[in-house]
Amino acid sequence: MLKNPEHRLETIRDKRDLSVFDICSIDDLNIKDIDLILRLAREFRQIGNKKYSLLKDVTVFNAFFEDSTRTRSSFELAGKKLGADVINISSKDTSIKKKESLLDTAETLNAMRPEVIVVRTSKAGIPYFLSKHVNASILNAGDGWHEHPSQALLDALTMLDHHKTLKNKTVTIIGDILHSRVFGSLVRILMKLGAEIRIAAPATLIPQDLEKTFSCTVYYDVEKALKGVDVVYALRVQEERGASGYISTIREYSKSFGVSAKRFALADKKAILMHPGPVMRDIEVHSALVTMDQSRILNQVENGLAVRSALLWLCAKRIDNRHKKIKLI
Ligand code: CP
């Protein structure tokens, strides 16, 4: 007899916890953690729009101090589908506007005993700082130019849906590497999963010593970077972080690095196109490619909901019942 969805999830979880309380970086996760998150995410995706009581009596604060469509709504939807109380807060409608410090804000939220605080912020390192001051699990939903771990997990799931393994597969990441927290997490997970990584960008948008920091090869010629690859991953030019000061014009950038049909055809026949969104059509990717068969851009969004469901369940309901040892105010 088929088990019900919650039983199937429990079976996959097999009484396991993540090795960490907080996910501020992909480097916090070992390969077993990643495997568990992705296996659970596949099951959550399979189950679809059903409601659960897996997170009954759980409180999640969704603290977004920077704009978001995909990440905020999918964490909120995931929490609600799993039966948690989800409270959304932003800098626009909190006492941060009255100059309350972030630490005081965090300790105030923590005093309400949430199990998880999801945080997006324009400042790199804030999730790590918070993780040292609150008992709730901190999930980094994007911090400045640093990292966006749940994005990398959903990206890995999307690649593995298509290619089964990333060992001996090549991923070309094109665009604004310098300002991209998506890149910060993606490069780390791709290295853990054994992919070969190529970078294509104008020299001004590549951080110094990138090839020494990460196992990757830098190309300044996008067409060479695309030859025979298995995944084409375009990044947004982050004008809100000053990227336009690093290129001559957006039009010139698009001409030199935009993914066109002709350029995409240089990749392997089975290659897929990805982008974390929001896509600036006809800048990073030519508009017609966004919805072509090989595009996985909306699959990434669907996988985001599944991955974030898995993350919330794993972080909010620990089997080992251990808690962070932080003295509450
Ligand atoms: N990819 C991503 O983080 O999108 P949002 O800014 O819409 O959440």
CSV table of C-alpha atoms and ligand atoms in Angstrom, one decimal:
chain,number,residue,atom,x,y,z
A,1,MET,CA,0.0,0.0,0.0
A,2,LEU,CA,1.3,3.5,-0.9
A,3,LYS,CA,2.4,5.5,2.1
A,4,ASN,CA,0.9,9.0,2.6
A,5,PRO,CA,3.1,12.0,1.7
A,6,GLU,CA,4.2,12.7,5.2
A,7,HIS,CA,5.2,9.1,5.7
A,8,ARG,CA,7.2,9.2,2.5
A,9,LEU,CA,9.0,12.4,3.7
A,10,GLU,CA,9.7,10.8,7.0
A,11,THR,CA,11.1,7.7,5.3
A,12,ILE,CA,13.4,9.8,3.1
A,13,ARG,CA,14.5,11.8,6.1
A,14,ASP,CA,15.2,8.6,8.1
A,15,LYS,CA,15.5,10.5,11.4
A,16,ARG,CA,18.4,12.6,10.1
A,17,ASP,CA,19.2,16.2,10.8
A,18,LEU,CA,21.4,18.6,9.0
A,19,SER,CA,24.9,18.8,10.4
A,20,VAL,CA,24.3,22.6,11.2
A,21,PHE,CA,21.7,24.8,12.8
A,22,ASP,CA,22.2,27.8,10.4
A,23,ILE,CA,22.7,28.0,6.7
A,24,CYS,CA,24.6,31.3,6.0
A,25,SER,CA,26.8,29.8,3.3
A,26,ILE,CA,26.9,26.7,1.1
A,27,ASP,CA,30.1,26.0,2.9
A,28,ASP,CA,28.1,25.3,6.0
A,29,LEU,CA,26.6,22.2,4.3
A,30,ASN,CA,28.4,18.9,3.7
A,31,ILE,CA,27.6,16.6,0.8
A,32,LYS,CA,25.3,14.5,2.9
A,33,ASP,CA,23.3,17.6,3.9
A,34,ILE,CA,23.0,18.7,0.3
A,35,ASP,CA,21.9,15.2,-0.7
A,36,LEU,CA,19.2,15.1,2.0
A,37,ILE,CA,17.9,18.5,1.1
A,38,LEU,CA,17.6,17.6,-2.6
A,39,ARG,CA,16.0,14.3,-1.9
A,40,LEU,CA,13.4,15.8,0.3
A,41,ALA,CA,12.8,18.6,-2.2
A,42,ARG,CA,12.1,16.1,-4.9
A,43,GLU,CA,9.4,14.6,-2.7
A,44,PHE,CA,7.9,17.9,-1.8
A,45,ARG,CA,7.7,18.8,-5.5
A,46,GLN,CA,6.0,15.5,-6.2
A,47,ILE,CA,3.4,16.1,-3.6
A,48,GLY,CA,2.4,19.5,-5.1
A,49,ASN,CA,0.0,21.8,-3.5
A,50,LYS,CA,-1.1,19.7,-0.6
A,51,LYS,CA,-1.1,21.1,2.9
A,52,TYR,CA,0.7,19.4,5.8
A,53,SER,CA,1.0,19.6,9.5
A,54,LEU,CA,4.8,19.0,9.5
A,55,LEU,CA,5.4,22.5,10.9
A,56,LYS,CA,2.5,22.7,13.3
A,57,ASP,CA,3.4,24.9,16.3
A,58,VAL,CA,6.4,26.3,14.4
A,59,THR,CA,7.0,30.1,13.9
A,60,VAL,CA,9.0,31.4,11.0
A,61,PHE,CA,10.0,35.0,10.6
A,62,ASN,CA,10.5,36.0,7.0
A,63,ALA,CA,12.7,39.1,7.4
A,64,PHE,CA,13.3,40.7,4.1
A,65,PHE,CA,15.2,43.9,4.3
A,66,GLU,CA,15.7,44.0,0.5
A,67,ASP,CA,13.2,43.4,-2.3
A,68,SER,CA,12.4,40.0,-3.5
A,69,THR,CA,9.7,38.2,-5.5
A,70,ARG,CA,10.8,34.6,-5.8
A,71,THR,CA,12.7,34.0,-2.6
A,72,ARG,CA,10.3,35.7,-0.2
A,73,SER,CA,7.1,34.3,-1.7
A,74,SER,CA,8.5,30.8,-1.9
A,75,PHE,CA,9.7,30.8,1.7
A,76,GLU,CA,6.3,32.1,2.8
A,77,LEU,CA,4.3,29.6,0.7
A,78,ALA,CA,6.5,26.8,1.9
A,79,GLY,CA,6.0,27.7,5.5
A,80,LYS,CA,2.3,28.0,5.1
A,81,LYS,CA,1.9,24.8,3.2
A,82,LEU,CA,3.8,23.0,6.0
A,83,GLY,CA,1.5,24.4,8.6
A,84,ALA,CA,3.8,27.0,10.2
A,85,ASP,CA,2.9,30.5,11.4
A,86,VAL,CA,4.8,32.7,9.0
A,87,ILE,CA,5.3,36.4,9.8
A,88,ASN,CA,6.7,38.6,7.1
A,89,ILE,CA,8.7,41.7,8.1
A,90,SER,CA,10.6,44.3,6.1
A,91,SER,CA,12.6,47.4,6.9
A,92,LYS,CA,9.7,49.5,5.6
A,93,ASP,CA,7.3,48.5,8.3
A,94,THR,CA,9.5,47.7,11.3
A,95,SER,CA,11.1,49.8,14.0
A,96,ILE,CA,14.4,49.6,12.1
A,97,LYS,CA,12.9,52.7,10.4
A,98,LYS,CA,13.0,54.3,13.9
A,99,LYS,CA,16.7,53.5,14.0
A,100,GLU,CA,16.4,50.3,16.2
A,101,SER,CA,19.6,48.4,15.6
A,102,LEU,CA,19.6,45.1,13.7
A,103,LEU,CA,20.9,43.2,16.8
A,104,ASP,CA,18.0,44.7,18.9
A,105,THR,CA,15.6,43.8,16.2
A,106,ALA,CA,16.9,40.2,16.0
A,107,GLU,CA,16.8,39.8,19.8
A,108,THR,CA,13.3,41.2,19.9
A,109,LEU,CA,12.2,38.6,17.3
A,110,ASN,CA,14.1,35.9,19.0
A,111,ALA,CA,12.2,36.7,22.3
A,112,MET,CA,9.1,35.5,20.5
A,113,ARG,CA,10.8,32.1,20.2
A,114,PRO,CA,10.6,31.5,16.5
A,115,GLU,CA,12.2,28.3,15.2
A,116,VAL,CA,13.5,29.9,12.0
A,117,ILE,CA,14.4,33.4,10.9
A,118,VAL,CA,14.9,33.7,7.1
A,119,VAL,CA,16.9,36.9,6.3
A,120,ARG,CA,17.6,38.9,3.2
A,121,THR,CA,19.8,41.9,3.6
A,122,SER,CA,22.0,44.2,1.5
A,123,LYS,CA,24.9,43.6,3.9
A,124,ALA,CA,27.2,40.6,3.6
A,125,GLY,CA,27.7,38.7,6.8
A,126,ILE,CA,24.5,39.8,8.6
A,127,PRO,CA,23.1,36.3,8.6
A,128,TYR,CA,26.3,35.0,10.2
A,129,PHE,CA,26.2,37.8,12.8
A,130,LEU,CA,22.6,37.0,13.6
A,131,SER,CA,23.3,33.3,13.9
A,132,LYS,CA,25.6,34.1,16.8
A,133,HIS,CA,22.9,36.1,18.7
A,134,VAL,CA,19.6,34.2,18.3
A,135,ASN,CA,18.4,30.7,19.1
A,136,ALA,CA,16.3,30.4,15.9
A,137,SER,CA,17.9,28.8,12.9
A,138,ILE,CA,19.1,31.5,10.5
A,139,LEU,CA,18.5,30.8,6.8
A,140,ASN,CA,20.4,33.3,4.6
A,141,ALA,CA,18.0,34.4,1.8
A,142,GLY,CA,20.7,36.6,0.2
A,143,ASP,CA,23.3,38.8,1.9
A,144,GLY,CA,24.8,41.7,-0.1
A,145,TRP,CA,27.3,40.5,-2.7
A,146,HIS,CA,28.1,37.4,-0.6
A,147,GLU,CA,25.8,34.4,-0.9
A,148,HIS,CA,22.3,33.0,-1.6
A,149,PRO,CA,22.5,29.4,-0.5
A,150,SER,CA,18.8,28.4,-1.1
A,151,GLN,CA,19.2,29.7,-4.7
A,152,ALA,CA,22.3,27.4,-5.2
A,153,LEU,CA,20.4,24.4,-3.8
A,154,LEU,CA,17.5,25.0,-6.2
A,155,ASP,CA,19.9,25.5,-9.0
A,156,ALA,CA,21.7,22.2,-8.2
A,157,LEU,CA,18.3,20.4,-8.1
A,158,THR,CA,17.4,21.9,-11.5
A,159,MET,CA,20.7,20.8,-13.1
A,160,LEU,CA,20.5,17.3,-11.5
A,161,ASP,CA,16.9,16.9,-12.8
A,162,HIS,CA,18.3,17.2,-16.3
A,163,HIS,CA,21.9,15.8,-16.1
A,164,LYS,CA,21.5,13.2,-13.2
A,165,THR,CA,25.1,14.0,-12.1
A,166,LEU,CA,27.3,17.0,-12.4
A,167,LYS,CA,30.6,15.0,-12.4
A,168,ASN,CA,32.2,15.6,-15.8
A,169,LYS,CA,29.6,18.2,-16.7
A,170,THR,CA,30.6,21.8,-17.5
A,171,VAL,CA,28.7,24.8,-16.4
A,172,THR,CA,29.4,28.2,-17.9
A,173,ILE,CA,28.4,31.2,-15.7
A,174,ILE,CA,28.1,34.4,-17.6
A,175,GLY,CA,27.8,38.0,-16.4
A,176,ASP,CA,28.1,40.1,-13.3
A,177,ILE,CA,30.2,37.8,-11.2
A,178,LEU,CA,31.6,40.7,-9.1
A,179,HIS,CA,28.3,41.7,-7.5
A,180,SER,CA,26.5,38.4,-7.5
A,181,ARG,CA,25.6,36.5,-4.3
A,182,VAL,CA,24.0,33.9,-6.6
A,183,PHE,CA,27.5,33.3,-8.0
A,184,GLY,CA,29.0,33.1,-4.5
A,185,SER,CA,26.8,30.2,-3.6
A,186,LEU,CA,26.6,28.6,-7.0
A,187,VAL,CA,30.3,28.2,-7.5
A,188,ARG,CA,30.6,26.6,-4.0
A,189,ILE,CA,27.9,24.0,-4.7
A,190,LEU,CA,29.2,23.2,-8.2
A,191,MET,CA,32.6,22.6,-6.7
A,192,LYS,CA,31.1,20.3,-4.1
A,193,LEU,CA,29.2,18.4,-6.8
A,194,GLY,CA,32.2,18.0,-9.0
A,195,ALA,CA,31.2,20.2,-12.0
A,196,GLU,CA,33.8,21.9,-14.2
A,197,ILE,CA,33.1,25.6,-14.0
A,198,ARG,CA,33.8,28.2,-16.7
A,199,ILE,CA,33.3,32.0,-16.1
A,200,ALA,CA,32.6,34.4,-18.9
A,201,ALA,CA,32.4,38.2,-18.1
A,202,PRO,CA,34.1,41.5,-18.9
A,203,ALA,CA,37.4,41.7,-16.9
A,204,THR,CA,35.9,44.5,-14.8
A,205,LEU,CA,33.1,42.3,-13.5
A,206,ILE,CA,35.4,39.5,-12.3
A,207,PRO,CA,36.8,39.7,-8.8
A,208,GLN,CA,40.6,39.6,-8.4
A,209,ASP,CA,42.2,36.1,-8.0
A,210,LEU,CA,38.9,34.4,-8.8
A,211,GLU,CA,40.7,31.4,-10.3
A,212,LYS,CA,42.9,31.1,-7.2
A,213,THR,CA,39.8,31.3,-4.9
A,214,PHE,CA,37.6,28.8,-6.7
A,215,SER,CA,38.3,26.0,-9.1
A,216,CYS,CA,37.2,27.6,-12.3
A,217,THR,CA,38.5,28.9,-15.6
A,218,VAL,CA,37.9,32.5,-16.7
A,219,TYR,CA,37.1,33.5,-20.3
A,220,TYR,CA,36.7,36.9,-21.7
A,221,ASP,CA,35.3,35.5,-25.0
A,222,VAL,CA,31.8,34.2,-24.3
A,223,GLU,CA,31.8,32.1,-27.4
A,224,LYS,CA,34.9,30.1,-26.4
A,225,ALA,CA,33.3,29.7,-22.9
A,226,LEU,CA,30.2,28.2,-24.4
A,227,LYS,CA,31.7,25.6,-26.6
A,228,GLY,CA,30.3,22.1,-25.8
A,229,VAL,CA,29.0,23.0,-22.3
A,230,ASP,CA,26.2,21.3,-20.5
A,231,VAL,CA,24.6,24.2,-18.6
A,232,VAL,CA,24.5,27.9,-19.6
A,233,TYR,CA,23.9,30.0,-16.5
A,234,ALA,CA,23.3,33.8,-17.1
A,235,LEU,CA,23.5,36.3,-14.3
A,236,ARG,CA,21.8,39.7,-14.1
A,237,VAL,CA,23.8,42.8,-14.5
A,238,GLN,CA,23.2,44.3,-11.0
A,239,GLU,CA,22.7,48.0,-11.7
A,240,GLU,CA,21.4,48.6,-8.2
A,241,ARG,CA,24.9,47.5,-6.9
A,242,GLY,CA,26.7,49.8,-9.3
A,243,ALA,CA,27.4,47.3,-12.1
A,244,SER,CA,26.8,49.9,-14.8
A,245,GLY,CA,30.0,51.7,-13.6
A,246,TYR,CA,32.0,48.6,-14.6
A,247,ILE,CA,30.8,48.4,-18.2
A,248,SER,CA,30.7,50.9,-21.0
A,249,THR,CA,27.0,50.6,-21.9
A,250,ILE,CA,24.3,47.9,-21.3
A,251,ARG,CA,23.9,47.7,-25.0
A,252,GLU,CA,27.6,47.0,-25.5
A,253,TYR,CA,27.5,44.4,-22.6
A,254,SER,CA,24.5,42.7,-24.3
A,255,LYS,CA,26.3,42.6,-27.6
A,256,SER,CA,29.5,41.1,-26.1
A,257,PHE,CA,28.1,38.8,-23.4
A,258,GLY,CA,24.3,38.4,-24.0
A,259,VAL,CA,23.2,34.8,-24.7
A,260,SER,CA,21.7,34.7,-28.2
A,261,ALA,CA,20.3,31.7,-30.0
A,262,LYS,CA,23.5,31.6,-32.1
A,263,ARG,CA,25.7,31.6,-28.9
A,264,PHE,CA,23.5,29.1,-27.1
A,265,ALA,CA,23.9,26.7,-30.1
A,266,LEU,CA,27.6,26.5,-29.3
A,267,ALA,CA,26.8,24.6,-26.2
A,268,ASP,CA,26.1,20.8,-26.2
A,269,LYS,CA,22.9,19.7,-27.9
A,270,LYS,CA,21.5,18.6,-24.5
A,271,ALA,CA,22.5,21.9,-22.7
A,272,ILE,CA,20.0,23.8,-20.6
A,273,LEU,CA,19.7,27.5,-20.1
A,274,MET,CA,19.3,28.9,-16.5
A,275,HIS,CA,19.0,32.3,-14.9
A,276,PRO,CA,18.2,33.1,-11.2
A,277,GLY,CA,15.8,35.9,-12.1
A,278,PRO,CA,14.7,38.5,-12.4
A,279,VAL,CA,15.7,38.3,-16.1
A,280,MET,CA,16.4,41.5,-18.0
A,281,ARG,CA,15.2,40.3,-21.3
A,282,ASP,CA,17.5,41.1,-24.3
A,283,ILE,CA,20.3,42.1,-22.0
A,284,GLU,CA,21.7,38.9,-20.4
A,285,VAL,CA,19.5,36.6,-22.4
A,286,HIS,CA,17.7,37.2,-25.7
A,287,SER,CA,14.0,37.3,-25.0
A,288,ALA,CA,13.0,34.3,-27.2
A,289,LEU,CA,15.3,32.0,-25.3
A,290,VAL,CA,13.6,32.6,-22.0
A,291,THR,CA,10.7,30.3,-22.9
A,292,MET,CA,12.4,27.9,-25.3
A,293,ASP,CA,12.3,24.2,-24.6
A,294,GLN,CA,15.9,24.1,-23.2
A,295,SER,CA,15.1,27.0,-20.8
A,296,ARG,CA,14.8,25.9,-17.1
A,297,ILE,CA,14.1,29.4,-15.7
A,298,LEU,CA,10.6,28.6,-14.5
A,299,ASN,CA,11.7,25.1,-13.3
A,300,GLN,CA,14.2,26.9,-11.1
A,301,VAL,CA,11.3,28.8,-9.5
A,302,GLU,CA,9.2,25.7,-9.0
A,303,ASN,CA,12.3,24.0,-7.5
A,304,GLY,CA,12.7,27.0,-5.2
A,305,LEU,CA,9.5,26.2,-3.4
A,306,ALA,CA,10.4,22.5,-3.0
A,307,VAL,CA,14.0,23.3,-1.7
A,308,ARG,CA,12.7,25.9,0.8
A,309,SER,CA,10.1,23.4,2.0
A,310,ALA,CA,12.8,21.0,2.8
A,311,LEU,CA,15.0,23.6,4.4
A,312,LEU,CA,12.2,24.8,6.7
A,313,TRP,CA,11.3,21.3,7.8
A,314,LEU,CA,14.9,20.3,8.5
A,315,CYS,CA,15.7,23.5,10.4
A,316,ALA,CA,12.5,23.9,12.3
A,317,LYS,CA,12.1,20.3,13.4
A,318,ARG,CA,15.3,18.7,14.5
A,319,ILE,CA,15.1,15.1,15.4
A,320,ASP,CA,18.0,15.2,17.9
A,321,ASN,CA,16.1,18.0,19.8
A,322,ARG,CA,19.4,19.9,20.3
A,323,HIS,CA,19.2,23.7,20.6
A,324,LYS,CA,21.7,26.4,20.0
A,325,LYS,CA,23.3,27.4,23.2
A,326,ILE,CA,22.8,31.1,23.2
A,327,LYS,CA,21.8,32.8,26.3
A,328,LEU,CA,18.4,34.5,25.8
A,329,ILE,CA,17.8,38.1,27.1
B,1,CP,N1,16.6,34.8,-7.6
B,1,CP,C1,16.2,35.6,-6.6
B,1,CP,O1,16.7,35.7,-5.5
B,1,CP,O2,15.0,36.3,-6.9
B,1,CP,P1,14.3,37.3,-6.0
B,1,CP,O3,15.2,38.5,-5.8
B,1,CP,O4,13.0,37.7,-6.8
B,1,CP,O5,14.0,36.6,-4.7
